[in-house]
Short mmCIF file of C-alpha atoms in Angstrom, two decimals:
data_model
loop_
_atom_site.label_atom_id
_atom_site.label_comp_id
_atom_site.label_asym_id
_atom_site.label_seq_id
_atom_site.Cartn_x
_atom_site.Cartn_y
_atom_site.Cartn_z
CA UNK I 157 16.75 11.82 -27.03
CA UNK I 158 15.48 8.13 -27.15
CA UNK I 159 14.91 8.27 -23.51
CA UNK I 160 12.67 11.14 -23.93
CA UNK I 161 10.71 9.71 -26.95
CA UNK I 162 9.92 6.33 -24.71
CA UNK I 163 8.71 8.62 -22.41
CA UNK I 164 6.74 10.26 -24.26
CA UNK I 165 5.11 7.37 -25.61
CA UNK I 166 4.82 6.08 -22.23
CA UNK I 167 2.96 9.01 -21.43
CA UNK I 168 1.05 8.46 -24.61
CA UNK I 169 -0.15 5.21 -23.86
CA UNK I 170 -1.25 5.61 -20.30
CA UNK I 171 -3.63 8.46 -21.30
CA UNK I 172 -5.57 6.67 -23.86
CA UNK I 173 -5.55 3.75 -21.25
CA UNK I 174 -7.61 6.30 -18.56
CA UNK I 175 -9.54 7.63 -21.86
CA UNK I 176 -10.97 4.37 -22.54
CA UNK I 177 -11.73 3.71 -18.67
CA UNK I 178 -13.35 6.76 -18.53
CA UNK I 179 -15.63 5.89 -21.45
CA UNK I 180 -16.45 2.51 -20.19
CA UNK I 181 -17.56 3.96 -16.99
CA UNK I 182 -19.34 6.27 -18.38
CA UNK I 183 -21.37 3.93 -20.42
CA UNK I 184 -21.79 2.03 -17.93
CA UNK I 185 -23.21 4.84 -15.11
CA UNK I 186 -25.70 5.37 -18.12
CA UNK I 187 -26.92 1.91 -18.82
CA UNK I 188 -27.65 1.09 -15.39
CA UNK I 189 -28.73 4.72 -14.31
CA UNK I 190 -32.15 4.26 -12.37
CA UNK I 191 -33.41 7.04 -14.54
CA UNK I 192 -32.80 5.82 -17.88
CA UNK I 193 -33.61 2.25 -16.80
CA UNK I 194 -36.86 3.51 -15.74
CA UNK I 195 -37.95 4.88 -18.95
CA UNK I 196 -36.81 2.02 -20.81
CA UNK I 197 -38.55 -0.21 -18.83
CA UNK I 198 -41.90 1.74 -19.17
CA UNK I 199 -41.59 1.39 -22.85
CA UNK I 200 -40.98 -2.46 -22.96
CA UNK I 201 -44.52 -3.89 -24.06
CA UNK I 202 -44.76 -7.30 -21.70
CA UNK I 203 -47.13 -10.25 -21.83
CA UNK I 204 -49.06 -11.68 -19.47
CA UNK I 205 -47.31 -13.71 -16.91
CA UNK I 206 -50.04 -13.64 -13.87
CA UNK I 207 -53.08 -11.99 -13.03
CA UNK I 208 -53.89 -9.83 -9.80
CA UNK I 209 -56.43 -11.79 -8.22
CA UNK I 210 -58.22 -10.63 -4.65
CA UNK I 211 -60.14 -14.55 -4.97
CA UNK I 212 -57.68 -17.91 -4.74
CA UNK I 213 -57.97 -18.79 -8.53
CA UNK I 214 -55.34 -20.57 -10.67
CA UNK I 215 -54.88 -21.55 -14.39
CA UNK I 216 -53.32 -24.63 -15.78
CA UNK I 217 -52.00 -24.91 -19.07
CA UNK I 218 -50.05 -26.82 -21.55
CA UNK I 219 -47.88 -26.53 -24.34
CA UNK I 220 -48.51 -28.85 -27.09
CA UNK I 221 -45.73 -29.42 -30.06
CA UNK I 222 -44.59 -32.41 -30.42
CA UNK I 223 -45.64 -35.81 -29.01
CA UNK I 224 -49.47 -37.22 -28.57
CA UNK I 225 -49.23 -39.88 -26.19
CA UNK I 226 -50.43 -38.43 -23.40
CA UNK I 227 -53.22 -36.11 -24.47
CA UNK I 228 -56.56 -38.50 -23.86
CA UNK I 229 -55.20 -39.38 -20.51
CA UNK I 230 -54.80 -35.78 -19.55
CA UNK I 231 -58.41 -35.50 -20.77
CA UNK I 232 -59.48 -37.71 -18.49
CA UNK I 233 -57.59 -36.84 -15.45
CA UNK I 234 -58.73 -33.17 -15.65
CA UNK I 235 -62.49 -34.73 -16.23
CA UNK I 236 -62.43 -36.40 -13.40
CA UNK I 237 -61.66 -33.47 -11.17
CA UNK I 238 -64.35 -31.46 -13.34
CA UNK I 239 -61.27 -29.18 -14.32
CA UNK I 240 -60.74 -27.29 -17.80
CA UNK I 241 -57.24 -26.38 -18.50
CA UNK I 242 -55.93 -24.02 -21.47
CA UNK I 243 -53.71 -26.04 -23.88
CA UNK I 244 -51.65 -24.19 -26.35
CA UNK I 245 -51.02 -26.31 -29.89
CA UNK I 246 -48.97 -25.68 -32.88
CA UNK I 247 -50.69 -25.24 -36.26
CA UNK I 248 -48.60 -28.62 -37.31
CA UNK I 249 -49.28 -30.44 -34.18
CA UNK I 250 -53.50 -29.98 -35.05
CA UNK I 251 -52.34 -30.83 -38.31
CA UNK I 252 -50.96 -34.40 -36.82
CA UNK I 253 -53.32 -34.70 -34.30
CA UNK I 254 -56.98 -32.93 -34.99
CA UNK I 255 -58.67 -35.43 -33.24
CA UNK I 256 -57.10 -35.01 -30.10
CA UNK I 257 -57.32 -30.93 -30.68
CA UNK I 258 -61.13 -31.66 -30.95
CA UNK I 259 -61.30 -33.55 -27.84
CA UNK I 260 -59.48 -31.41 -25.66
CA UNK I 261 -62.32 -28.74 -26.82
CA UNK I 262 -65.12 -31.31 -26.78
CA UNK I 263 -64.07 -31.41 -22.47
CA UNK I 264 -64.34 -28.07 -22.02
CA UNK I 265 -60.61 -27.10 -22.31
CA UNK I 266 -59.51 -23.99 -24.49
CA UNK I 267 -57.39 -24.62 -27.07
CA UNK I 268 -55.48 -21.56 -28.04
CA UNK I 269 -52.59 -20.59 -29.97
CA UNK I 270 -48.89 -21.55 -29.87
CA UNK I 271 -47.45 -20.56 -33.31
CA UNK I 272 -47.54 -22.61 -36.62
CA UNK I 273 -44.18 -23.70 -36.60
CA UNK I 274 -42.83 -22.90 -33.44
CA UNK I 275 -40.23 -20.59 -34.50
CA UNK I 276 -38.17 -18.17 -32.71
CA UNK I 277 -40.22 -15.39 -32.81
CA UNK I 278 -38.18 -12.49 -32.04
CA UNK I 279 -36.61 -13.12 -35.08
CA UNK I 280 -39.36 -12.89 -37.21
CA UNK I 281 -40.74 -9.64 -38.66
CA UNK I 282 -44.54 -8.25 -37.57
CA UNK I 283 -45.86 -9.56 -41.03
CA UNK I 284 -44.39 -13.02 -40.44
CA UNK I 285 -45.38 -12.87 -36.71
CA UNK I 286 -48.80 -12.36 -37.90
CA UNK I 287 -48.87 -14.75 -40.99
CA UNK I 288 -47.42 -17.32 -37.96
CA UNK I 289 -50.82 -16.38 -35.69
CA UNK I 290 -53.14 -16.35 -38.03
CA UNK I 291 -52.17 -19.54 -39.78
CA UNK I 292 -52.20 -21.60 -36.64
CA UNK I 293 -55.65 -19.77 -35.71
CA UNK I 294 -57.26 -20.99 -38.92
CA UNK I 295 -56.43 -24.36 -38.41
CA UNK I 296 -57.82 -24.32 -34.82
CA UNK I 297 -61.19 -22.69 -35.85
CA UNK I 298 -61.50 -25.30 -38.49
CA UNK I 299 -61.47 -28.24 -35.67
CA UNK I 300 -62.69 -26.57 -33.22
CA UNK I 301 -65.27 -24.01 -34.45
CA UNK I 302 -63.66 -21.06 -32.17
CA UNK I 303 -60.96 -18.61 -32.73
CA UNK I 304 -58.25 -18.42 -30.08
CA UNK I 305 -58.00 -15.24 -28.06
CA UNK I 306 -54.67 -16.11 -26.18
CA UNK I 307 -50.91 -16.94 -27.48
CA UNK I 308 -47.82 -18.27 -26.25
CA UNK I 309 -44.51 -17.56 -27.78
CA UNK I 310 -42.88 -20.64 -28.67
CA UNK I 311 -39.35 -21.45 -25.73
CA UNK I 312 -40.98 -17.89 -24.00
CA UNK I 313 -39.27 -15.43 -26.22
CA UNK I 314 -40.76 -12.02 -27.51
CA UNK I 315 -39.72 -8.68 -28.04
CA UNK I 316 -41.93 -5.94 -28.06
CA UNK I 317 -42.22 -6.40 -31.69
CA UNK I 318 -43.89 -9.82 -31.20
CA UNK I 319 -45.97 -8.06 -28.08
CA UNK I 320 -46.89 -5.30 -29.79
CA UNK I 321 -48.34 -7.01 -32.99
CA UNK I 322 -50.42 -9.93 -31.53
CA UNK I 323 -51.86 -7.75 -29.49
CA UNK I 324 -52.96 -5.65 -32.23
CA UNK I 325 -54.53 -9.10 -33.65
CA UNK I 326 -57.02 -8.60 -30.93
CA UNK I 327 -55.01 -11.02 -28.13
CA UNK I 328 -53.38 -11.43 -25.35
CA UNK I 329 -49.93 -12.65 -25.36
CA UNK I 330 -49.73 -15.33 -22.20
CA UNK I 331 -46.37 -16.43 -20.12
CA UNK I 332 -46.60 -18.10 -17.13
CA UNK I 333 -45.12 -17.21 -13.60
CA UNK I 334 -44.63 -20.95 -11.84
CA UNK I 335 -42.99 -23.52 -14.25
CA UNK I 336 -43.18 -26.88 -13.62
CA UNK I 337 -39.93 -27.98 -15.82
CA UNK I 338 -41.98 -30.81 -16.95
CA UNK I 339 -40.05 -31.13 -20.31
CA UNK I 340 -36.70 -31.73 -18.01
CA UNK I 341 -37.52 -35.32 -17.27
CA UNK I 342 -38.53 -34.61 -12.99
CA UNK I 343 -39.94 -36.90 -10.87
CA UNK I 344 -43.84 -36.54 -10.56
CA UNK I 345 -42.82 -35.55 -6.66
CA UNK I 346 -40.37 -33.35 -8.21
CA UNK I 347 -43.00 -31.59 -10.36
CA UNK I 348 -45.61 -31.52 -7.54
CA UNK I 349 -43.14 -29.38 -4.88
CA UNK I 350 -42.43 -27.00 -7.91
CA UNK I 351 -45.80 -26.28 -8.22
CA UNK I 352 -47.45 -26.28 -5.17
CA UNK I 353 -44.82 -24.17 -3.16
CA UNK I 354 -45.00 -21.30 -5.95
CA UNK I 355 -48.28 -20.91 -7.10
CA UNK I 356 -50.56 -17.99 -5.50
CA UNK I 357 -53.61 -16.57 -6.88
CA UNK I 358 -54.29 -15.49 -10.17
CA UNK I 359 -50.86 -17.96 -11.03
CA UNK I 360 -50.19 -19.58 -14.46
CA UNK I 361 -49.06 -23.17 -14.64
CA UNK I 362 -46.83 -24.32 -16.85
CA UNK I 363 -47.04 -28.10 -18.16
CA UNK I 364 -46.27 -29.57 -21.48
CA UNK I 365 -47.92 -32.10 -23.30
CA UNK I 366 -45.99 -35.24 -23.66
CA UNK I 367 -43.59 -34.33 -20.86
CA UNK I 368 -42.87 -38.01 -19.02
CA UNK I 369 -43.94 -37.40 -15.79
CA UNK I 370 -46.94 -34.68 -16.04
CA UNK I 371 -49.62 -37.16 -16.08
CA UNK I 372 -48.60 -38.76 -12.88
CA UNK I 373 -47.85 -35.57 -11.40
CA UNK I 374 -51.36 -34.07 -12.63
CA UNK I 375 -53.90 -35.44 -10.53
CA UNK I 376 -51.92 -34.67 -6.92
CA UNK I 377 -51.70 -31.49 -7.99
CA UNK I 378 -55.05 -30.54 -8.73
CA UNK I 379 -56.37 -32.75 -5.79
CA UNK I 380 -53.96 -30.10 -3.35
CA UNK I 381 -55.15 -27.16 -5.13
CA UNK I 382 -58.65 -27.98 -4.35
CA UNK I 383 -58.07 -28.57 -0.82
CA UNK I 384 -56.19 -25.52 -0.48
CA UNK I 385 -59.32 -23.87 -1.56
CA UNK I 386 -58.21 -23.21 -5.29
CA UNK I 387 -60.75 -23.17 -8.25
CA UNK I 388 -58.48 -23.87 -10.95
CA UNK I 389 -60.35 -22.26 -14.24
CA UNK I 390 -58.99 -21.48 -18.18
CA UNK I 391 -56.86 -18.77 -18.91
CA UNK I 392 -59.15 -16.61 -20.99
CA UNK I 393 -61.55 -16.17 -17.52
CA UNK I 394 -58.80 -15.50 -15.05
CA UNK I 395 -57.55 -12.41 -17.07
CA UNK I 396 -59.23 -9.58 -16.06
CA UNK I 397 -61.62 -7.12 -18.89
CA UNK I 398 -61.90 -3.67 -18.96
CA UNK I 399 -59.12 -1.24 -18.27
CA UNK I 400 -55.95 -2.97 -16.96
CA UNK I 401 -52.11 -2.26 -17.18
CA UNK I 402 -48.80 -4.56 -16.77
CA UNK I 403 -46.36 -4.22 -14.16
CA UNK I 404 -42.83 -4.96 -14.79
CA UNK I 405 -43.21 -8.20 -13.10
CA UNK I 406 -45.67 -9.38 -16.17
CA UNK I 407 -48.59 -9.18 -13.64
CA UNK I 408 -51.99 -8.00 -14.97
CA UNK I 409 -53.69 -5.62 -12.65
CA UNK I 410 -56.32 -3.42 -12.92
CA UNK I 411 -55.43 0.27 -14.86
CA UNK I 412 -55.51 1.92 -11.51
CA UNK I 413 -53.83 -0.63 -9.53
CA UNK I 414 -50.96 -1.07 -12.49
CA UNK I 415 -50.54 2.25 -12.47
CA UNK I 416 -49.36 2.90 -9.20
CA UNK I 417 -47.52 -0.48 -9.31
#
């Protein structure tokens, strides 16, 4: 009788060992079924990591948060070259530094929006998302006289919530699709081979302000660019107007094109 009972259990056991197999493969046929993969991914909202360009265009821009040593020199390097960049500031960095926010407009560079306190913003709700935007966008219309039009999530992360409500504040959320890894402490050779053997057209450059070796980096870069028969021009006029759609790789085509992308 005892032998029959361990059997029994035996037989117990290995059946809800197969039931829970079972399950996990069937959750996992359904996560990763092309189908339902495809219509989740047509409902993510994305930003805007690159632009479909026909004409060899590129945008630099930089992520200001922290540090200020490096900003006028920037400034210059980019006059030099007759170059305007897009530089994204916190709301507390123009409150440190609104001198430097008005010079980098004074050149000729956008200054647009990076948050006010560079939170994580796919933890924050759509009303705190926007009081975040709109705080930061006050303070650079009060240096510089002009709204921004473009944001950039603070460390790159958004959800569709964060997506979905700036762009309902009348912008365009920006990524960037070739990262320089400034902030990592590379070489300025380093830093130039990142760049130069990613970026195609309609490409958005990643740099950050006060990163150590950006400066040094900058001006070979832009001087290859240009001899490679880039115009390198702000953010705001390589995205394209009108009608357009997103692809799943982030890139910004026309509706028609994105579409059928």
């Amino acid at each position: 009788m005892y032998k029959v009972r361990q059997a029994v259990r035996k037989h117990r056991k290995l059946l809800s060992v197969c039931a829970m197999v079972l399950a996990i493969a069937l959750m996992f046929w359904a996560v990763n079924s092309p189908a339902i993969v495809g219509v989740s991914a047509a409902k993510r909202v994305l930003p805007i990591y690159c632009v479909q360009r026909d004409d060899r265009v590129v945008s630099l821009s930089f992520d200001a948060a922290w540090g200020n040593e490096d900003t006028q020199m920037l400034i210059d390097i980019l006059n030099k070259y007759n170059v305007h960049a897009t530089f994204f500031v916190v709301g507390e960095w123009v409150d440190k530094y609104p001198e430097s926010v008005k010079a980098l407009a004074d050149a000729g560079n956008e200054v647009m929006n990076h948050s006010s306190t560079h939170p994580h913003m796919a933890q924050l709700s759509a009303e705190q998302i926007q009081t975040e935007v709109n705080t930061c966008a006050d303070k650079i219309e009060a240096v510089t006289g002009t709204r921004p039009t473009l944001f950039r999530c603070p460390y790159g992360e958004y959800n569709d919530t964060v997506v979905s409500t700036i762009n309902g504040l009348g912008m365009h959320v920006i990524q960037w699709d070739v990262d320089s890894l400034d902030w990592k402490g590379l070489s300025s050779d380093e830093i130039t081979s990142r760049v130069l053997t990613r970026v195609q057209p309609g490409s958005i450059v990643l740099f950050h302000n006060a990163a150590e070796h950006t400066p040094e980096a900058l001006a070979g870069i832009i001087e290859a660019l240009i001899a490679d028969g880039y115009s390198i021009i702000p953010i705001s006029q390589m995205i394209l107007p009108g009608d357009t759609s997103i692809d799943p790789n982030g890139r910004q085509c026309p509706a028609t094109a994105g579409e059928g992308a």
